[in-house]
Amino acid sequence: MLTGMQIAVIGGDARQLEIIRKLTELDAKISLVGFEQLDHAFTGAVKEKIDEVDFSNMDAILLPVPGTNLEGQVETIFSNEKVYFTEEILQKTPAHCTVYSGITNSYLNGIISKTKRELVQLFERDDVAIYNSIPTVEGTIMMAIQHTDFTIHGSNVAVLGLGRVGMSVARTFHALGAKVKVGARKSEHIARITEMGVEPFHLSEIEKEVRDTDILINTIPYLIVSASVLSKLPVHTLIIDLASKPGGTDFRYAEKRGIKALLAPGLPGIVAPKTAGQILANVLSQLLHDKLDNRKGNAQ
Ligand code: NAP
């Protein structure tokens, strides 16, 4: 239980609702900022404006997945008001107050370091990234079906990168009967790809290896599907680029060659917002439990 914990949830989308549900079930006291248009009420959670919140006893602040924008504004789907998360707000919090977001940026890093608070980026965590790869793969399958006129089964699928997303993508398309090859640059990744029963190739060979690709799925956040790689792809290839913006594809050249290339960010929040929220809620509640246990340990 999180009894006695004070948590501010500032802004966010449908994923945040799962987090609020879980934290109120665990008996935390929640201040909700940026939710005044939400019809639903949660027992133990109070809707407030940001200047009404008492931050002096706040144990944790939860920001939406993107954190803030570069001006400090927080995305608020359930409010028309502009909400800013500022250095002044953080200064009011006790030293042990931790901020949680999905990712960060220079603005958020700046106010965190000036105020010497802790920031936890949930999307940097292996557990969150691996759980999130599940809805990401389901969204990728959805896109592959929507944008091709052939089955995944029997098609030639090239996956670039064997990270948390790449591994799940490769395994699932293999299970669907595609002929999967995976490109990586580390020898341990080549070994793992071999062990998975799919075909490995070294990224230095990418131009040779993609010549017969029907669906190319990129997970590498670096310009890997360059103009010269695109020039070797069959024109019917569908590219699904999962890497974070701006992706790893030369989209301008893809369009010029007539190759359909889709940048597909944020699939978990699109195809399965409830699951995506539950993934964050489960990991967050564990982190908050650990934090509470630590504080109780230190107080004894
Ligand atoms: P990850 O575990 O860090 O994997 C990234 C992969 O890219 C690794 O295999 C890494 O190989 C490779 N890589 C990175 N830089 C490279 C370079 N310069 N040259 C060659 N290979 C390189 O990340 P992840 O969790 O799988 O996520 C992959 C991307 O998808 C990220 O950009 C993430 O933000 C994004 N993502 C998108 C969605 C969506 O809905 N579209 C969902 C989740 C994640 P090495 O180990 O050799 O560096």
Short mmCIF file of C-alpha atoms and ligand atoms in Angstrom, two decimals:
data_model
loop_
_atom_site.label_atom_id
_atom_site.label_comp_id
_atom_site.label_asym_id
_atom_site.label_seq_id
_atom_site.Cartn_x
_atom_site.Cartn_y
_atom_site.Cartn_z
CA MET A 1 0.00 0.00 0.00
CA LEU A 2 1.03 3.62 -0.55
CA THR A 3 -0.85 4.97 2.47
CA GLY A 4 0.52 8.36 3.51
CA MET A 5 2.13 9.13 0.15
CA GLN A 6 1.31 12.47 -1.48
CA ILE A 7 1.53 12.41 -5.24
CA ALA A 8 0.80 15.10 -7.85
CA VAL A 9 -0.27 13.84 -11.27
CA ILE A 10 0.22 16.70 -13.71
CA GLY A 11 -1.38 16.31 -17.13
CA GLY A 12 -1.33 13.37 -19.48
CA ASP A 13 -3.54 11.22 -21.66
CA ALA A 14 -5.58 8.02 -21.21
CA ARG A 15 -2.49 6.19 -19.95
CA GLN A 16 -2.40 8.44 -16.90
CA LEU A 17 -5.91 7.32 -15.93
CA GLU A 18 -4.66 3.76 -15.36
CA ILE A 19 -1.89 5.16 -13.18
CA ILE A 20 -4.34 7.26 -11.15
CA ARG A 21 -6.66 4.25 -10.76
CA LYS A 22 -3.84 2.06 -9.48
CA LEU A 23 -2.34 4.65 -7.12
CA THR A 24 -5.70 5.54 -5.57
CA GLU A 25 -6.42 1.80 -5.09
CA LEU A 26 -3.12 1.66 -3.21
CA ASP A 27 -4.38 4.48 -0.94
CA ALA A 28 -2.00 7.24 -2.07
CA LYS A 29 -3.30 10.83 -1.78
CA ILE A 30 -3.38 12.34 -5.24
CA SER A 31 -3.56 15.92 -6.52
CA LEU A 32 -4.76 15.92 -10.12
CA VAL A 33 -3.71 18.89 -12.24
CA GLY A 34 -5.05 19.23 -15.78
CA PHE A 35 -7.99 16.85 -15.40
CA GLU A 36 -10.94 19.20 -14.82
CA GLN A 37 -12.72 18.00 -17.98
CA LEU A 38 -12.50 14.39 -16.92
CA ASP A 39 -16.00 13.24 -15.87
CA HIS A 40 -14.73 10.35 -13.81
CA ALA A 41 -13.86 10.93 -10.16
CA PHE A 42 -11.33 8.82 -8.27
CA THR A 43 -11.72 8.34 -4.51
CA GLY A 44 -8.63 9.79 -2.86
CA ALA A 45 -7.79 12.07 -5.79
CA VAL A 46 -8.59 15.81 -5.80
CA LYS A 47 -8.73 17.90 -8.99
CA GLU A 48 -6.81 21.13 -8.44
CA LYS A 49 -5.28 23.98 -10.39
CA ILE A 50 -1.50 23.96 -10.35
CA ASP A 51 -1.28 27.10 -8.17
CA GLU A 52 -3.65 25.53 -5.60
CA VAL A 53 -1.48 22.46 -4.98
CA ASP A 54 0.54 22.30 -1.78
CA PHE A 55 3.87 21.02 -3.11
CA SER A 56 5.62 21.37 0.28
CA ASN A 57 4.70 17.84 1.30
CA MET A 58 4.77 16.18 -2.13
CA ASP A 59 6.58 12.83 -2.27
CA ALA A 60 6.32 12.36 -6.00
CA ILE A 61 5.29 14.23 -9.14
CA LEU A 62 4.11 12.30 -12.17
CA LEU A 63 4.40 13.96 -15.56
CA PRO A 64 2.99 12.55 -18.80
CA VAL A 65 5.13 10.32 -21.02
CA PRO A 66 6.75 13.24 -22.95
CA GLY A 67 7.49 15.12 -19.69
CA THR A 68 7.21 18.77 -20.74
CA ASN A 69 7.86 20.63 -23.95
CA LEU A 70 10.92 22.85 -24.24
CA GLU A 71 9.01 25.75 -22.63
CA GLY A 72 7.95 23.64 -19.65
CA GLN A 73 4.36 23.19 -20.80
CA VAL A 74 2.74 19.89 -19.90
CA GLU A 75 0.39 18.09 -22.31
CA THR A 76 -3.15 18.10 -20.84
CA ILE A 77 -5.67 16.12 -22.87
CA PHE A 78 -8.35 16.52 -20.18
CA SER A 79 -8.05 20.30 -19.77
CA ASN A 80 -8.12 23.48 -21.83
CA GLU A 81 -5.81 25.26 -19.45
CA LYS A 82 -2.13 25.69 -20.15
CA VAL A 83 -0.14 23.99 -17.41
CA TYR A 84 3.56 24.73 -16.89
CA PHE A 85 5.94 22.71 -14.73
CA THR A 86 8.54 25.14 -13.45
CA GLU A 87 11.66 25.45 -11.34
CA GLU A 88 9.62 27.47 -8.80
CA ILE A 89 7.24 24.53 -8.32
CA LEU A 90 10.11 22.11 -7.80
CA GLN A 91 11.76 24.47 -5.31
CA LYS A 92 8.65 24.18 -3.13
CA THR A 93 8.92 20.37 -2.90
CA PRO A 94 10.81 18.54 -0.14
CA ALA A 95 14.30 17.32 -1.09
CA HIS A 96 13.14 13.69 -1.32
CA CYS A 97 10.45 14.48 -3.92
CA THR A 98 11.02 12.46 -7.10
CA VAL A 99 9.74 13.39 -10.56
CA TYR A 100 8.63 10.61 -12.93
CA SER A 101 8.19 11.00 -16.68
CA GLY A 102 8.51 8.77 -19.74
CA ILE A 103 11.33 10.70 -21.37
CA THR A 104 13.09 13.99 -20.75
CA ASN A 105 14.48 17.02 -22.59
CA SER A 106 16.89 19.89 -21.97
CA TYR A 107 14.24 22.00 -20.18
CA LEU A 108 13.26 19.26 -17.73
CA ASN A 109 16.88 18.23 -17.16
CA GLY A 110 17.72 21.90 -16.51
CA ILE A 111 15.15 22.47 -13.76
CA ILE A 112 15.89 19.06 -12.21
CA SER A 113 19.60 19.78 -11.93
CA LYS A 114 19.06 23.34 -10.64
CA THR A 115 16.76 22.09 -7.87
CA LYS A 116 18.77 18.91 -7.19
CA ARG A 117 15.72 16.67 -7.38
CA GLU A 118 15.66 13.16 -8.83
CA LEU A 119 14.11 12.44 -12.23
CA VAL A 120 13.15 8.90 -13.20
CA GLN A 121 12.63 8.33 -16.93
CA LEU A 122 10.35 5.34 -17.08
CA PHE A 123 11.01 4.67 -20.78
CA GLU A 124 14.73 4.23 -20.06
CA ARG A 125 13.96 1.24 -17.90
CA ASP A 126 14.40 -2.20 -19.45
CA ASP A 127 11.24 -3.55 -17.86
CA VAL A 128 9.05 -0.74 -19.27
CA ALA A 129 10.72 -0.96 -22.71
CA ILE A 130 10.26 -4.74 -22.86
CA TYR A 131 6.62 -4.65 -21.72
CA ASN A 132 5.97 -1.78 -24.14
CA SER A 133 7.42 -3.80 -27.00
CA ILE A 134 4.30 -6.00 -26.80
CA PRO A 135 1.75 -3.35 -27.88
CA THR A 136 4.40 -1.91 -30.22
CA VAL A 137 4.61 -5.21 -32.09
CA GLU A 138 0.82 -5.51 -32.22
CA GLY A 139 0.64 -2.03 -33.73
CA THR A 140 3.34 -2.97 -36.23
CA ILE A 141 1.37 -6.04 -37.32
CA MET A 142 -1.71 -3.84 -37.69
CA MET A 143 0.21 -1.44 -39.95
CA ALA A 144 1.71 -4.27 -42.00
CA ILE A 145 -1.77 -5.68 -42.62
CA GLN A 146 -3.30 -2.29 -43.41
CA HIS A 147 -0.61 -1.24 -45.88
CA THR A 148 0.08 -4.42 -47.86
CA ASP A 149 -1.94 -6.62 -50.18
CA PHE A 150 -0.03 -9.80 -49.27
CA THR A 151 0.10 -11.91 -46.13
CA ILE A 152 2.78 -11.53 -43.50
CA HIS A 153 3.06 -15.31 -43.66
CA GLY A 154 5.59 -16.17 -46.34
CA SER A 155 6.79 -12.60 -46.87
CA ASN A 156 10.39 -11.45 -46.55
CA VAL A 157 10.69 -9.28 -43.47
CA ALA A 158 13.90 -7.44 -42.58
CA VAL A 159 14.19 -6.09 -39.04
CA LEU A 160 16.91 -3.57 -38.25
CA GLY A 161 18.24 -3.62 -34.68
CA LEU A 162 18.03 -6.27 -31.98
CA GLY A 163 17.15 -4.10 -29.01
CA ARG A 164 14.07 -4.49 -26.87
CA VAL A 165 11.68 -3.68 -29.72
CA GLY A 166 13.66 -5.38 -32.50
CA MET A 167 13.78 -8.69 -30.67
CA SER A 168 10.02 -8.75 -30.04
CA VAL A 169 9.28 -7.70 -33.63
CA ALA A 170 11.56 -10.38 -35.09
CA ARG A 171 10.19 -13.12 -32.86
CA THR A 172 6.55 -12.27 -33.55
CA PHE A 173 6.85 -11.93 -37.33
CA HIS A 174 8.79 -15.21 -37.35
CA ALA A 175 5.95 -16.84 -35.39
CA LEU A 176 3.47 -15.50 -37.97
CA GLY A 177 5.33 -17.41 -40.69
CA ALA A 178 7.33 -14.58 -42.25
CA LYS A 179 10.87 -15.22 -43.51
CA VAL A 180 12.63 -12.93 -41.07
CA LYS A 181 16.18 -11.63 -41.21
CA VAL A 182 17.60 -9.27 -38.61
CA GLY A 183 20.44 -6.79 -39.05
CA ALA A 184 22.69 -5.91 -36.12
CA ARG A 185 26.27 -4.75 -35.56
CA LYS A 186 27.33 -6.64 -32.42
CA SER A 187 28.54 -10.22 -32.62
CA GLU A 188 26.48 -11.16 -29.53
CA HIS A 189 23.39 -9.87 -31.33
CA ILE A 190 24.27 -11.94 -34.41
CA ALA A 191 24.60 -14.95 -32.08
CA ARG A 192 21.21 -14.24 -30.46
CA ILE A 193 19.51 -13.79 -33.84
CA THR A 194 20.92 -17.17 -34.92
CA GLU A 195 19.71 -18.76 -31.69
CA MET A 196 16.21 -17.36 -32.33
CA GLY A 197 16.06 -19.35 -35.56
CA VAL A 198 15.96 -16.31 -37.87
CA GLU A 199 18.59 -15.17 -40.33
CA PRO A 200 21.22 -12.74 -39.08
CA PHE A 201 23.17 -10.21 -41.11
CA HIS A 202 25.73 -7.61 -40.20
CA LEU A 203 24.56 -4.03 -40.75
CA SER A 204 27.65 -3.37 -42.86
CA GLU A 205 26.01 -5.72 -45.41
CA ILE A 206 22.62 -3.99 -45.32
CA GLU A 207 22.57 -2.89 -48.96
CA LYS A 208 23.14 -6.45 -50.17
CA GLU A 209 20.77 -8.02 -47.63
CA VAL A 210 17.63 -5.95 -48.24
CA ARG A 211 17.31 -6.57 -51.99
CA ASP A 212 14.37 -8.98 -51.68
CA THR A 213 12.58 -7.33 -48.73
CA ASP A 214 8.78 -7.08 -48.69
CA ILE A 215 8.49 -5.40 -45.28
CA LEU A 216 11.35 -3.54 -43.63
CA ILE A 217 10.92 -2.71 -39.96
CA ASN A 218 13.44 -0.31 -38.50
CA THR A 219 14.08 0.05 -34.77
CA ILE A 220 17.42 1.91 -34.99
CA PRO A 221 17.20 5.61 -34.01
CA TYR A 222 19.87 6.65 -36.49
CA LEU A 223 19.79 7.26 -40.26
CA ILE A 224 20.26 3.65 -41.32
CA VAL A 225 17.76 3.37 -44.19
CA SER A 226 19.71 5.88 -46.24
CA ALA A 227 19.21 6.84 -49.88
CA SER A 228 21.72 4.20 -50.97
CA VAL A 229 19.90 1.49 -48.95
CA LEU A 230 16.56 2.68 -50.37
CA SER A 231 17.96 2.46 -53.88
CA LYS A 232 18.49 -1.31 -53.36
CA LEU A 233 14.98 -2.03 -52.01
CA PRO A 234 12.24 -3.33 -54.29
CA VAL A 235 9.72 -0.54 -54.96
CA HIS A 236 6.90 -2.58 -53.39
CA THR A 237 8.70 -2.72 -50.00
CA LEU A 238 6.73 -1.33 -47.08
CA ILE A 239 8.94 0.44 -44.53
CA ILE A 240 7.62 0.71 -41.00
CA ASP A 241 9.98 2.91 -39.03
CA LEU A 242 9.50 2.43 -35.30
CA ALA A 243 12.54 4.42 -34.18
CA SER A 244 11.93 7.60 -32.21
CA LYS A 245 11.46 10.79 -34.25
CA PRO A 246 12.80 11.60 -36.81
CA GLY A 247 13.18 7.84 -37.41
CA GLY A 248 16.02 6.11 -39.22
CA THR A 249 14.76 6.47 -42.79
CA ASP A 250 15.47 9.03 -45.49
CA PHE A 251 11.75 9.66 -46.00
CA ARG A 252 12.32 12.25 -48.70
CA TYR A 253 14.24 9.83 -50.87
CA ALA A 254 11.78 6.99 -50.12
CA GLU A 255 8.97 9.15 -51.47
CA LYS A 256 11.04 10.07 -54.51
CA ARG A 257 11.58 6.36 -55.25
CA GLY A 258 7.88 5.61 -54.71
CA ILE A 259 8.52 3.42 -51.67
CA LYS A 260 5.88 3.62 -48.94
CA ALA A 261 7.69 4.54 -45.73
CA LEU A 262 5.74 5.15 -42.54
CA LEU A 263 7.08 6.67 -39.35
CA ALA A 264 5.06 5.06 -36.58
CA PRO A 265 5.78 6.64 -33.21
CA GLY A 266 3.85 6.00 -29.99
CA LEU A 267 2.13 2.77 -31.04
CA PRO A 268 1.45 1.49 -27.48
CA GLY A 269 -0.52 4.63 -26.63
CA ILE A 270 -2.44 4.37 -29.92
CA VAL A 271 -3.28 0.66 -30.18
CA ALA A 272 -3.51 -0.21 -26.49
CA PRO A 273 -3.67 2.87 -24.24
CA LYS A 274 -5.14 0.84 -21.39
CA THR A 275 -2.35 -1.73 -21.47
CA ALA A 276 0.26 0.98 -22.02
CA GLY A 277 -1.10 2.78 -18.93
CA GLN A 278 -1.15 -0.44 -16.90
CA ILE A 279 2.50 -1.12 -17.80
CA LEU A 280 3.47 2.30 -16.45
CA ALA A 281 1.14 1.96 -13.44
CA ASN A 282 2.61 -1.39 -12.40
CA VAL A 283 6.22 -0.25 -12.64
CA LEU A 284 5.46 3.10 -10.98
CA SER A 285 3.64 1.56 -8.05
CA GLN A 286 6.62 -0.75 -7.47
CA LEU A 287 9.03 2.21 -7.59
CA LEU A 288 6.85 4.20 -5.18
CA HIS A 289 6.62 1.22 -2.80
CA ASP A 290 10.42 0.98 -2.81
CA LYS A 291 10.67 4.72 -2.15
CA LEU A 292 8.22 4.51 0.76
CA ASP A 293 10.06 1.50 2.22
CA ASN A 294 13.38 3.39 1.96
CA ARG A 295 11.93 6.42 3.72
CA LYS A 296 10.48 4.25 6.49
CA GLY A 297 13.86 2.47 6.80
CA ASN A 298 15.70 5.78 7.06
CA ALA A 299 13.24 7.08 9.67
CA GLN A 300 13.82 4.05 11.97
P1 NAP B 1 17.15 -0.35 -27.76
O1 NAP B 1 16.85 -1.54 -26.92
O2 NAP B 1 18.14 0.66 -27.30
O3 NAP B 1 17.57 -0.87 -29.22
C1 NAP B 1 18.07 -0.01 -30.19
C2 NAP B 1 18.78 -0.83 -31.25
O4 NAP B 1 19.36 0.07 -32.19
C3 NAP B 1 19.90 -1.69 -30.72
O5 NAP B 1 19.89 -2.92 -31.37
C4 NAP B 1 21.16 -0.88 -31.10
O6 NAP B 1 22.28 -1.70 -31.35
C5 NAP B 1 20.73 -0.25 -32.38
N1 NAP B 1 21.47 0.96 -32.70
C6 NAP B 1 21.44 2.14 -32.04
N2 NAP B 1 22.24 3.04 -32.66
C7 NAP B 1 22.77 2.39 -33.71
C8 NAP B 1 23.68 2.78 -34.74
N3 NAP B 1 24.19 4.01 -34.77
N4 NAP B 1 24.00 1.87 -35.67
C9 NAP B 1 23.50 0.64 -35.64
N5 NAP B 1 22.65 0.19 -34.68
C10 NAP B 1 22.30 1.07 -33.74
O7 NAP B 1 15.83 0.46 -28.05
P2 NAP B 1 14.36 -0.13 -28.14
O8 NAP B 1 13.73 -0.09 -26.80
O9 NAP B 1 14.41 -1.41 -28.89
O10 NAP B 1 13.68 1.00 -29.02
C11 NAP B 1 14.09 1.18 -30.36
C12 NAP B 1 13.52 2.49 -30.89
O11 NAP B 1 12.11 2.36 -30.98
C13 NAP B 1 13.77 3.69 -30.00
O12 NAP B 1 14.00 4.81 -30.81
C14 NAP B 1 12.48 3.85 -29.22
O13 NAP B 1 12.26 5.18 -28.80
C15 NAP B 1 11.49 3.43 -30.27
N6 NAP B 1 10.19 2.93 -29.80
C16 NAP B 1 9.15 3.19 -30.62
C17 NAP B 1 7.91 2.71 -30.31
C18 NAP B 1 6.80 3.01 -31.27
O14 NAP B 1 5.64 2.90 -30.90
N7 NAP B 1 7.11 3.33 -32.50
C19 NAP B 1 7.70 1.98 -29.14
C20 NAP B 1 8.78 1.72 -28.32
C21 NAP B 1 10.05 2.20 -28.67
P3 NAP B 1 23.59 -1.65 -30.40
O15 NAP B 1 23.24 -2.45 -29.18
O16 NAP B 1 24.61 -2.26 -31.29
O17 NAP B 1 23.84 -0.20 -30.08
#
